[in-house]
């Protein structure tokens, strides 16, 4: 992690202490939401000030947010630089989610954009095994690794393997615990790749069916408590409408873990990996 991220993490720790000292005894614990989208179709229903108010009302200390087009998250960051971490999304239109790996001009655009913004990560990138050798993707991986920026990948296991073949490899956050969110597979990959982290967004029913922590998942989370993070994933506008409900579901299963593990997954791992908006 770069020095900026270390400084920001120290700032986050200060904020956490202050928040805990003043929060009501029954208040929900702090959360670092590592997976949020703020796209063009969201703005009319949820302007930046409303998004910020919603995050704060749900005790979100920091939010890692991407957008389509990329400049939207910068507007959100300007509204609350102490809350929002901008993650660079590479899609300008919905169609590019399917075609970006074939766009030879994309790496150049990404490199130019990275040079002039406060970006903390790149993603979310959607691709499947058959696209893992794309020169476009390879170059994006190189850009992320050279700048120390985590990559948020929505992908198959074969893509993860191909990323860690590159030298130096980047840090990778595997969105949604991958396309096959099974504890044995995840355990294998976490043991194989020290630079791999897992975002559990939209996997609450796998982790905790009907709100009760699954025994196999519980063992995995205890074994690798330093590698998991949480997020809501506002992949459509309606997810912003149900944000409080989803955060409540996440907190319900977090509360079934030991405090040190719950705190690590809720916010400490993300703060260590991504830094914090505090102090920016």
Rosetta silent file (secondary structure, phi, psi, omega in degrees, C-alpha in Angstrom):
SEQUENCE: XXXXXXXXXXXXXXXXXXXXXXXXXXXXXXXXXXXXXXXXXXXXXXXXXXXXXXXXXXXXXXXXXXXXXXXXXXXXXXXXXXXXXXXXXXXXXXXXXXXXXXXXXXXXXXXXXXXXXXXXXXXXXXXXXXXXXXXXXXXXXXXXXXXXXXXXXXXXXXXXXXXXXXXXXXXXXXXXXXXXXXXXXXXXXXXXXXXXXXXXXXXXXXXXXXXXXXXXXXXXXXXXXXXXXXXXXXXXXXXXXXXXXXXXXXXXXXXXXXXXXXXXXXXXXXXXXXXXXXXX
SCORE:     score description
SCORE:     0.000 S_00000001
   1 L     0.000  140.746 -176.636    0.000    0.000    0.000 S_00000001
   2 L   -75.647  167.926 -177.676    1.320    3.444   -0.850 S_00000001
   3 H   -61.508  -36.233  178.127    2.149    6.117    1.764 S_00000001
   4 H   -59.278  -42.476 -179.404   -1.027    8.021    0.912 S_00000001
   5 H   -67.724  -37.780  178.328   -3.085    4.969    1.734 S_00000001
   6 H   -63.434  -44.322  179.122   -1.222    4.428    5.017 S_00000001
   7 H   -62.103  -42.498 -179.517   -1.853    8.038    6.029 S_00000001
   8 H   -65.659  -37.640  178.285   -5.486    7.766    5.048 S_00000001
   9 H   -63.525  -37.180  175.864   -5.887    4.546    7.019 S_00000001
  10 H   -64.557  -38.624  176.793   -4.557    6.338   10.082 S_00000001
  11 H   -64.012  -39.608  178.230   -7.114    9.067    9.458 S_00000001
  12 H   -62.673  -40.547  179.239   -9.854    6.475    9.206 S_00000001
  13 H   -60.492  -39.736  178.122   -8.814    4.993   12.543 S_00000001
  14 H   -62.842  -42.168  179.663   -9.165    8.420   14.136 S_00000001
  15 H   -65.300  -40.576  179.634  -12.640    8.825   12.684 S_00000001
  16 H   -60.422  -45.222  179.771  -13.686    5.358   13.870 S_00000001
  17 H   -60.277  -44.509  179.193  -12.595    6.147   17.421 S_00000001
  18 H   -64.639  -40.816 -179.964  -14.521    9.413   17.351 S_00000001
  19 H   -64.399  -45.117 -179.200  -17.597    7.792   15.862 S_00000001
  20 H   -64.827  -31.532 -178.559  -17.625    4.987   18.433 S_00000001
  21 H   -71.520  -26.780 -175.549  -17.234    7.485   21.253 S_00000001
  22 H  -109.164  -10.818 -176.498  -20.306    9.456   20.216 S_00000001
  23 L   -72.975  147.500  173.705  -22.558    6.791   18.661 S_00000001
  24 L   -59.816  151.394 -175.945  -25.611    5.523   20.555 S_00000001
  25 L   -58.514  -32.515 -176.233  -25.001    2.202   22.263 S_00000001
  26 L   -95.253    6.207 -176.724  -27.435    0.403   19.964 S_00000001
  27 L   -67.653  152.154  176.365  -26.230    2.012   16.735 S_00000001
  28 L   -66.706  146.757  179.977  -25.102   -0.172   13.861 S_00000001
  29 L   -70.839  163.145 -178.177  -21.363   -0.615   13.566 S_00000001
  30 L   -68.870  151.791  179.263  -19.337    1.154   10.877 S_00000001
  31 E  -134.552  142.450  169.252  -19.072   -0.258    7.366 S_00000001
  32 E  -107.704  108.664 -179.485  -16.689    0.359    4.471 S_00000001
  33 E   -85.132  112.955 -172.521  -18.746   -0.305    1.329 S_00000001
  34 E   -93.263    0.341 -172.368  -16.270   -1.550   -1.260 S_00000001
  35 E  -147.568   89.598  177.659  -18.614   -2.001   -4.228 S_00000001
  36 E  -131.627  144.456  174.665  -20.932    0.786   -5.360 S_00000001
  37 E  -115.603  138.386  174.399  -22.006    2.044   -8.782 S_00000001
  38 L  -132.258   90.250 -171.569  -23.257    5.569   -9.483 S_00000001
  39 L  -100.678  171.654 -175.264  -24.279    5.594  -13.136 S_00000001
  40 H   -55.687  -38.158 -178.408  -25.978    8.102  -15.400 S_00000001
  41 H   -71.935  -13.677  179.790  -29.391    6.517  -14.890 S_00000001
  42 H   -83.710  -26.467 -167.224  -29.054    6.887  -11.103 S_00000001
  43 H   -62.869  -41.990 -177.555  -28.497   10.642  -11.010 S_00000001
  44 L   -62.918  -35.177 -178.308  -32.074   11.771  -11.685 S_00000001
  45 L   -87.381  -29.202 -174.374  -33.423    9.620   -8.858 S_00000001
  46 L  -138.563   83.688  178.131  -30.505   10.027   -6.461 S_00000001
  47 L   -64.146  163.840 -174.692  -28.526   13.283   -6.803 S_00000001
  48 H   -52.094  -42.256 -178.197  -25.101   13.422   -5.143 S_00000001
  49 H   -65.277  -32.078  177.786  -26.316   15.054   -1.926 S_00000001
  50 H   -70.451  -38.491  177.365  -28.954   12.334   -1.496 S_00000001
  51 H   -62.289  -46.766 -179.788  -26.362    9.585   -1.980 S_00000001
  52 H   -60.680  -44.366  179.644  -24.089   11.146    0.611 S_00000001
  53 H   -62.292  -40.348 -179.536  -26.958   11.510    3.085 S_00000001
  54 H   -65.751  -43.469  178.973  -27.977    7.889    2.579 S_00000001
  55 H   -61.949  -44.459 -179.038  -24.468    6.569    3.138 S_00000001
  56 H   -67.619  -37.213  178.590  -24.047    8.597    6.297 S_00000001
  57 H   -63.482  -25.907  179.990  -27.464    7.576    7.607 S_00000001
  58 L   -99.008   17.346  175.630  -26.360    3.953    7.287 S_00000001
  59 L    57.997   39.684  173.278  -23.072    4.544    9.156 S_00000001
  60 E   -86.975  115.959 -178.607  -20.913    4.021    6.078 S_00000001
  61 E   -75.808  -38.715 -178.531  -17.507    5.443    6.954 S_00000001
  62 E  -147.399  145.264  179.420  -16.072    5.130    3.456 S_00000001
  63 E  -131.452  127.560  176.888  -17.503    4.098    0.086 S_00000001
  64 E   -93.782  109.850 -167.430  -15.536    2.824   -2.901 S_00000001
  65 E  -122.892  133.652  172.192  -17.597    4.048   -5.867 S_00000001
  66 E  -113.708  165.899 -178.757  -17.323    3.587   -9.620 S_00000001
  67 L  -151.928  159.973  174.227  -19.465    5.224  -12.291 S_00000001
  68 L  -132.281  110.869    1.234  -20.476    5.184  -15.925 S_00000001
  69 L   -75.781  166.614 -171.813  -19.328    7.563  -17.336 S_00000001
  70 L   -59.355  -29.605 -174.784  -16.285    7.949  -15.067 S_00000001
  71 H   -67.265  -18.793 -178.852  -16.734   11.666  -14.372 S_00000001
  72 H   -63.485  -38.889 -179.325  -19.905   11.073  -12.337 S_00000001
  73 H   -68.885  -26.109  176.080  -18.016    9.622   -9.389 S_00000001
  74 H   -67.866  -34.909  174.215  -15.797   12.705   -9.356 S_00000001
  75 H   -63.501  -41.253  179.327  -18.935   14.807   -8.830 S_00000001
  76 H   -66.890  -41.907  177.659  -19.869   12.543   -5.952 S_00000001
  77 H   -61.049  -40.642  178.717  -16.353   12.759   -4.525 S_00000001
  78 H   -63.484  -31.959  178.712  -16.505   16.563   -4.704 S_00000001
  79 H   -68.390  -34.725 -176.705  -19.737   16.448   -2.693 S_00000001
  80 L  -150.728   74.144 -177.719  -18.080   14.438    0.105 S_00000001
  81 L   -64.116  -19.080  176.695  -14.305   13.983   -0.264 S_00000001
  82 L   -84.849    1.280 -176.706  -14.156   12.609    3.279 S_00000001
  83 L  -123.456  -39.543 -169.659  -16.532    9.781    2.388 S_00000001
  84 E   -99.255  127.459  168.974  -16.139    8.793   -1.276 S_00000001
  85 E  -100.666  119.836  179.818  -13.194    6.928   -2.809 S_00000001
  86 E   -77.893  125.878  173.897  -13.301    7.253   -6.613 S_00000001
  87 E  -109.775  129.349 -174.982  -12.791    3.989   -8.506 S_00000001
  88 E   -77.931  112.730  170.993  -12.158    4.398  -12.221 S_00000001
  89 L   -88.200  140.804 -174.067  -14.756    2.647  -14.335 S_00000001
  90 L   -95.905   -3.965 -177.952  -13.687    2.101  -17.932 S_00000001
  91 L   -91.915  134.329  174.210  -17.165    2.015  -19.496 S_00000001
  92 L   -96.872  -27.502 -179.176  -18.642    5.152  -21.057 S_00000001
  93 L  -135.346  161.412  177.560  -21.906    3.493  -22.138 S_00000001
  94 L   -57.547  -35.405 -177.026  -23.806    0.343  -21.083 S_00000001
  95 L   -62.658  -29.727 -176.514  -22.809   -1.385  -24.326 S_00000001
  96 H   -69.440  -14.409  173.984  -19.107   -1.163  -23.472 S_00000001
  97 H   -59.364  -31.235 -178.484  -19.612   -3.622  -20.624 S_00000001
  98 H   -93.678  -20.430 -169.308  -19.758   -6.306  -23.339 S_00000001
  99 H  -116.928   -4.267 -168.751  -17.201   -4.902  -25.792 S_00000001
 100 H   -61.030  -30.658 -177.663  -14.447   -3.201  -23.789 S_00000001
 101 H   -69.617  -11.109  178.416  -11.894   -6.018  -24.153 S_00000001
 102 H  -103.236    2.132 -175.933  -11.873   -5.390  -27.928 S_00000001
 103 L   -91.729   98.721 -175.998  -11.368   -1.606  -27.704 S_00000001
 104 L   -65.241  -19.555 -179.832   -7.720   -0.979  -28.570 S_00000001
 105 L   -84.744  -13.030 -172.825   -8.076    2.712  -27.636 S_00000001
 106 H   -62.804  -46.356 -179.497   -9.270    1.998  -24.109 S_00000001
 107 H   -57.154  -37.693  177.845   -5.870    1.563  -22.372 S_00000001
 108 H   -64.177  -42.412  177.775   -4.745    4.952  -23.639 S_00000001
 109 H   -62.997  -43.028 -179.549   -7.898    6.620  -22.333 S_00000001
 110 H   -63.025  -43.732 -179.356   -7.502    4.895  -18.982 S_00000001
 111 H   -61.709  -42.446  178.546   -3.857    5.942  -18.689 S_00000001
 112 H   -64.307  -41.803 -178.658   -4.725    9.575  -19.428 S_00000001
 113 H   -67.997  -39.915  178.479   -7.588    9.554  -16.938 S_00000001
 114 H   -61.019  -31.161 -175.958   -5.484    7.975  -14.195 S_00000001
 115 L   -71.836  -15.955 -172.978   -2.929   10.759  -14.590 S_00000001
 116 L  -129.091   20.464  179.454   -5.394   13.507  -13.670 S_00000001
 117 L  -138.091  163.704 -178.657   -7.754   12.126  -11.054 S_00000001
 118 L   -86.136   47.306 -171.308   -7.754   10.999   -7.399 S_00000001
 119 L   -73.761  139.221 -179.114   -8.388    7.383   -8.373 S_00000001
 120 L  -113.081  -11.129 -179.719   -7.959    4.645   -5.745 S_00000001
 121 E  -163.872  171.238  176.025   -8.888    1.547   -7.777 S_00000001
 122 E  -126.036  132.370  177.479   -9.969    0.404  -11.255 S_00000001
 123 E   149.607 -177.968    0.123  -13.209   -1.450  -11.935 S_00000001
 124 E   -82.125  133.597  177.628  -15.566   -3.067  -12.000 S_00000001
 125 E  -104.920  126.424 -179.513  -14.309   -4.997  -15.041 S_00000001
 126 E  -103.777  123.052  174.916  -16.555   -7.738  -16.431 S_00000001
 127 L  -160.963  161.399 -177.095  -14.967  -10.544  -18.428 S_00000001
 128 L  -118.107  175.563 -173.414  -15.015  -14.286  -18.881 S_00000001
 129 H   -55.122  -39.767 -177.513  -12.393  -16.975  -19.386 S_00000001
 130 H   -67.283  -14.237 -179.628  -12.378  -16.603  -23.170 S_00000001
 131 H  -102.330    1.922 -169.933  -11.412  -12.919  -22.856 S_00000001
 132 L   -68.723  -19.578  179.081   -8.583  -13.340  -20.364 S_00000001
 133 L   -97.138   10.157  178.642   -5.827  -13.089  -23.005 S_00000001
 134 L   -57.921  128.332  176.178   -7.161   -9.845  -24.455 S_00000001
 135 H   -58.954  -31.174  177.884   -4.270   -7.394  -25.023 S_00000001
 136 H   -63.593  -48.518  179.053   -6.577   -4.646  -23.781 S_00000001
 137 H   -62.875  -43.115  179.241   -7.120   -6.442  -20.481 S_00000001
 138 H   -56.568  -41.869 -179.569   -3.424   -7.261  -20.178 S_00000001
 139 H   -69.252  -37.736  177.410   -2.554   -3.581  -20.507 S_00000001
 140 H   -63.349  -40.506  176.745   -5.149   -2.547  -17.907 S_00000001
 141 H   -60.559  -42.883  178.898   -3.626   -5.076  -15.502 S_00000001
 142 H   -62.212  -42.568  179.636   -0.187   -3.562  -16.159 S_00000001
 143 H   -63.065  -42.971  179.462   -1.486   -0.051  -15.498 S_00000001
 144 H   -63.529  -46.222 -178.232   -3.077   -1.114  -12.220 S_00000001
 145 H   -63.806  -40.708 -176.602    0.041   -2.939  -11.035 S_00000001
 146 H   -68.705  -24.188 -179.080    2.380   -0.080  -11.944 S_00000001
 147 H  -103.909    0.468 -179.380    0.279    2.400   -9.958 S_00000001
 148 L    67.137   29.888 -178.780   -0.501    0.165   -7.003 S_00000001
 149 L  -100.966  126.500  175.394   -4.227    0.357   -7.698 S_00000001
 150 E   -61.941  147.795  175.171   -6.442   -2.627   -6.838 S_00000001
 151 E  -105.844  127.046  173.353   -8.498   -4.114   -9.667 S_00000001
 152 E   -95.363  113.223 -173.436  -12.143   -5.014   -9.016 S_00000001
 153 E  -117.009  129.259  171.706  -12.877   -7.980  -11.302 S_00000001
 154 E  -103.218   99.735 -165.647  -16.194   -9.670  -12.066 S_00000001
 155 L  -159.316  170.348  175.127  -14.802  -12.820  -13.604 S_00000001
 156 L   -79.237  161.377  175.640  -14.265  -16.565  -13.827 S_00000001
 157 H   -55.753  -36.104 -179.254  -11.509  -18.372  -11.888 S_00000001
 158 H   -61.159  -31.664  177.639   -9.473  -18.738  -15.097 S_00000001
 159 H   -67.144  -42.690  177.887   -9.248  -14.949  -15.321 S_00000001
 160 H   -58.051  -45.088  178.398   -7.840  -14.769  -11.797 S_00000001
 161 H   -58.071  -44.223 -176.865   -5.186  -17.322  -12.753 S_00000001
 162 H   -67.398  -35.805  179.441   -4.196  -15.328  -15.826 S_00000001
 163 H   -63.020  -43.726 -176.700   -3.919  -12.060  -13.885 S_00000001
 164 H   -79.266   -2.198  169.357   -1.505  -13.532  -11.362 S_00000001
 165 H   -76.786  -23.315 -178.394    0.648  -14.892  -14.177 S_00000001
 166 L   -76.580  145.551 -179.674    1.578  -11.295  -14.998 S_00000001
 167 L  -124.745  129.051   -7.050    4.621   -9.804  -13.301 S_00000001
 168 L   -74.786  149.361  178.477    4.361   -7.840  -11.228 S_00000001
 169 L   -77.694  152.667  174.469    0.798   -8.910  -10.433 S_00000001
 170 L   -83.186  173.676  164.900   -1.734   -6.343   -9.223 S_00000001
 171 L   -81.945  135.597 -177.629   -3.861   -6.572   -6.120 S_00000001
 172 E  -122.305  133.885  169.168   -7.219   -8.056   -7.129 S_00000001
 173 E  -106.712  117.994 -177.050  -10.611   -7.796   -5.466 S_00000001
 174 E   -86.601  106.091 -176.373  -12.793  -10.646   -6.725 S_00000001
 175 H   -63.251  137.196  174.710  -16.286   -9.196   -7.040 S_00000001
 176 H    62.621   23.682 -176.125  -19.152  -11.254   -5.593 S_00000001
 177 H    58.494   28.565  176.992  -16.741  -13.971   -4.419 S_00000001
 178 L    81.992  177.426 -179.475  -16.408  -14.929   -8.067 S_00000001
 179 L   -78.838  -15.134  177.102  -18.778  -16.650  -10.458 S_00000001
 180 L  -128.138   81.655 -170.874  -18.640  -19.852   -8.398 S_00000001
 181 L   -80.626   68.534 -178.347  -18.890  -18.675   -4.778 S_00000001
 182 L  -111.713  130.791 -177.019  -18.091  -21.962   -3.068 S_00000001
 183 H   -51.519  -43.811 -179.860  -15.908  -22.025    0.076 S_00000001
 184 H   -61.142  -41.187  179.015  -13.575  -24.848   -1.087 S_00000001
 185 H   -65.771  -44.892 -179.310  -12.780  -23.064   -4.351 S_00000001
 186 H   -63.887  -40.079  177.683  -12.281  -19.716   -2.623 S_00000001
 187 H   -58.879  -44.798  179.232  -10.039  -21.276    0.008 S_00000001
 188 H   -58.666  -46.349 -176.855   -7.870  -22.744   -2.745 S_00000001
 189 H   -71.164  -37.185  178.086   -7.551  -19.402   -4.528 S_00000001
 190 H   -66.256  -35.965  176.641   -6.871  -17.401   -1.372 S_00000001
 191 H   -71.233  -31.986 -176.632   -4.089  -19.810   -0.438 S_00000001
 192 H   -75.835  -37.197 -171.014   -2.696  -19.689   -3.960 S_00000001
 193 L  -126.474  102.265 -179.966   -2.627  -15.908   -4.416 S_00000001
 194 L   -62.077  -23.079 -179.531   -1.661  -13.620   -1.500 S_00000001
 195 L   -89.077   12.734 -178.400   -2.709  -10.570   -3.537 S_00000001
 196 E  -102.064  131.319  174.785   -6.304  -11.764   -3.903 S_00000001
 197 E  -123.810  162.688 -173.709   -9.150  -10.316   -1.844 S_00000001
 198 E  -127.267  126.704  173.845  -12.852  -11.136   -1.966 S_00000001
 199 E   -99.051  127.439 -172.852  -15.824   -8.773   -2.070 S_00000001
 200 L   -95.386   17.113 -178.946  -19.000  -10.468   -0.797 S_00000001
 201 L   -58.614  142.128 -178.805  -21.508   -8.150   -2.470 S_00000001
 202 L    56.857   19.157  177.808  -24.808   -9.806   -3.536 S_00000001
 203 L  -114.670   21.015 -176.815  -23.733  -13.085   -1.909 S_00000001
 204 H   -62.499  -35.501  179.902  -25.597  -12.694    1.376 S_00000001
 205 H   -72.236  -25.132  173.602  -27.902  -15.648    0.671 S_00000001
 206 H   -77.952  -44.276 -178.383  -24.906  -17.886    0.044 S_00000001
 207 H   -68.879  -40.794 -175.114  -22.997  -16.648    3.092 S_00000001
 208 L  -142.708   79.215  179.175  -26.026  -16.580    5.381 S_00000001
 209 H   -57.279  128.770 -178.791  -29.148  -18.307    3.993 S_00000001
 210 H    54.760   29.439  175.075  -32.221  -16.734    5.592 S_00000001
 211 H    86.703   -3.484 -178.405  -29.898  -14.620    7.709 S_00000001
 212 L  -105.268  125.135 -175.277  -28.097  -17.508    9.430 S_00000001
 213 L   -58.745  125.218  178.447  -24.377  -17.849    8.806 S_00000001
 214 L   -67.859  134.858 -176.897  -23.596  -20.978    6.795 S_00000001
 215 H   -58.221  -40.865 -179.946  -21.141  -23.257    8.688 S_00000001
 216 H   -66.826  -39.853  176.967  -18.793  -23.716    5.721 S_00000001
 217 H   -66.870  -39.017  179.382  -18.717  -19.994    5.078 S_00000001
 218 H   -59.365  -44.718  179.020  -18.153  -19.304    8.758 S_00000001
 219 H   -61.468  -44.289 -179.628  -15.054  -21.515    8.776 S_00000001
 220 H   -62.677  -44.455 -179.596  -13.712  -19.824    5.641 S_00000001
 221 H   -64.960  -35.588  176.851  -14.290  -16.326    7.022 S_00000001
 222 H   -70.112  -38.825 -179.698  -12.551  -17.254   10.262 S_00000001
 223 H   -67.126  -38.107 -174.349   -9.611  -18.810    8.394 S_00000001
 224 L  -125.994   50.547 -175.158   -9.121  -15.832    6.071 S_00000001
 225 L   -65.185  -16.766 -179.482  -10.632  -12.971    8.037 S_00000001
 226 L   -91.205    6.387 -172.914   -8.066  -10.554    6.578 S_00000001
 227 L  -121.653   -0.273 -176.936   -9.101  -11.168    2.947 S_00000001
 228 E  -111.742  149.567  178.491  -12.849  -10.485    2.832 S_00000001
 229 E  -141.205  166.153 -178.597  -14.790   -7.238    2.423 S_00000001
 230 L  -117.919  158.434  176.750  -18.425   -6.217    2.104 S_00000001
 231 L  -167.561  156.796 -179.417  -20.394   -4.150   -0.383 S_00000001
 232 L   -89.840  -37.119 -175.342  -23.958   -3.570   -1.528 S_00000001
 233 L    61.999   87.202  177.243  -23.336   -3.325   -5.306 S_00000001
 234 L   -84.609   67.316 -175.207  -25.853   -0.793   -6.619 S_00000001
 235 L   -74.504  -12.918  170.823  -25.860   -2.409  -10.061 S_00000001
 236 L  -142.892  161.665 -173.731  -29.270   -0.912  -10.810 S_00000001
 237 H   -58.119  -36.000 -178.034  -31.067    2.174   -9.518 S_00000001
 238 H   -61.556  -24.168  178.614  -33.461    0.138   -7.383 S_00000001
 239 H   -66.992  -31.461  173.689  -30.543   -1.052   -5.258 S_00000001
 240 H   -65.413  -35.724  179.340  -30.094    2.505   -4.023 S_00000001
 241 H   -64.760  -32.193 -177.421  -33.757    2.452   -2.971 S_00000001
 242 L  -105.245   20.764 -173.678  -33.171   -0.675   -0.868 S_00000001
 243 H   -56.805  -47.718 -177.365  -29.706    0.291    0.373 S_00000001
 244 H   -61.606  -38.961  179.550  -30.589    0.345    4.078 S_00000001
 245 H   -63.839  -44.264 -178.458  -32.250   -3.062    3.840 S_00000001
 246 H   -66.956  -42.456  177.608  -29.231   -4.664    2.164 S_00000001
 247 H   -61.170  -37.374  176.885  -26.790   -3.142    4.649 S_00000001
 248 H   -62.506  -39.046  177.121  -28.989   -4.505    7.416 S_00000001
 249 H   -64.126  -41.096  178.471  -28.755   -8.009    5.935 S_00000001
 250 H   -63.098  -46.083 -178.922  -24.970   -7.729    5.794 S_00000001
 251 H   -63.713  -31.104 -178.220  -24.767   -6.551    9.391 S_00000001
 252 H   -62.080  -44.965  179.694  -26.973   -9.419   10.530 S_00000001
 253 H   -79.564  -28.753  174.492  -24.481  -12.077    9.473 S_00000001
 254 H   -60.225  -37.283 -178.367  -21.470   -9.974   10.469 S_00000001
 255 L   -67.179  -13.789  178.802  -22.876   -9.877   14.000 S_00000001
 256 L   -87.560   -1.181  178.438  -22.687  -13.683   14.141 S_00000001
 257 L  -101.271  158.982  173.128  -18.879  -13.564   13.877 S_00000001
 258 L   -55.626  148.884 -174.644  -16.378  -12.723   16.630 S_00000001
 259 H   -54.738  -42.467 -177.302  -15.975   -8.965   17.008 S_00000001
 260 H   -65.117  -36.917  178.638  -12.424   -8.908   15.665 S_00000001
 261 H   -72.744  -44.363  178.694  -13.437  -10.846   12.552 S_00000001
 262 H   -58.886  -45.806  179.693  -16.599   -8.824   12.042 S_00000001
 263 H   -63.389  -39.632  179.553  -14.678   -5.547   12.291 S_00000001
 264 H   -61.177  -46.655 -176.774  -12.032   -6.777    9.860 S_00000001
 265 H   -74.460  -35.260 -177.621  -14.587   -7.738    7.225 S_00000001
 266 H   -68.838  -39.726 -176.825  -16.847   -4.745    7.832 S_00000001
 267 H  -154.280  -29.280 -171.792  -14.195   -2.070    7.396 S_00000001
 268 H   -68.033  -40.447  179.670  -10.632   -2.748    8.519 S_00000001
 269 H   -62.437  -44.239 -179.325   -9.563   -4.904    5.558 S_00000001
 270 H   -65.730  -39.176  178.815  -10.903   -2.397    3.052 S_00000001
 271 H   -63.887  -39.382  178.471   -9.260    0.508    4.856 S_00000001
 272 H   -66.571  -38.890 -175.163   -5.928   -1.293    4.793 S_00000001
 273 H   -81.776  -45.655 -171.809   -6.243   -2.177    1.112 S_00000001
 274 H  -101.111  -12.424 -173.428   -7.919    0.884   -0.379 S_00000001
 275 L    81.636 -159.426 -176.535   -7.034    3.574    2.114 S_00000001
 276 L  -144.872  151.750  175.031   -9.597    6.108    3.226 S_00000001
 277 L   -74.090  -17.005 -177.618  -11.155    9.282    1.958 S_00000001
 278 L   -60.769  130.282  177.718  -10.457   10.848    5.355 S_00000001
 279 L    90.102   -6.227  179.004   -7.872   13.584    5.102 S_00000001
 280 L   -70.568    0.000    0.000   -8.136   13.942    1.300 S_00000001
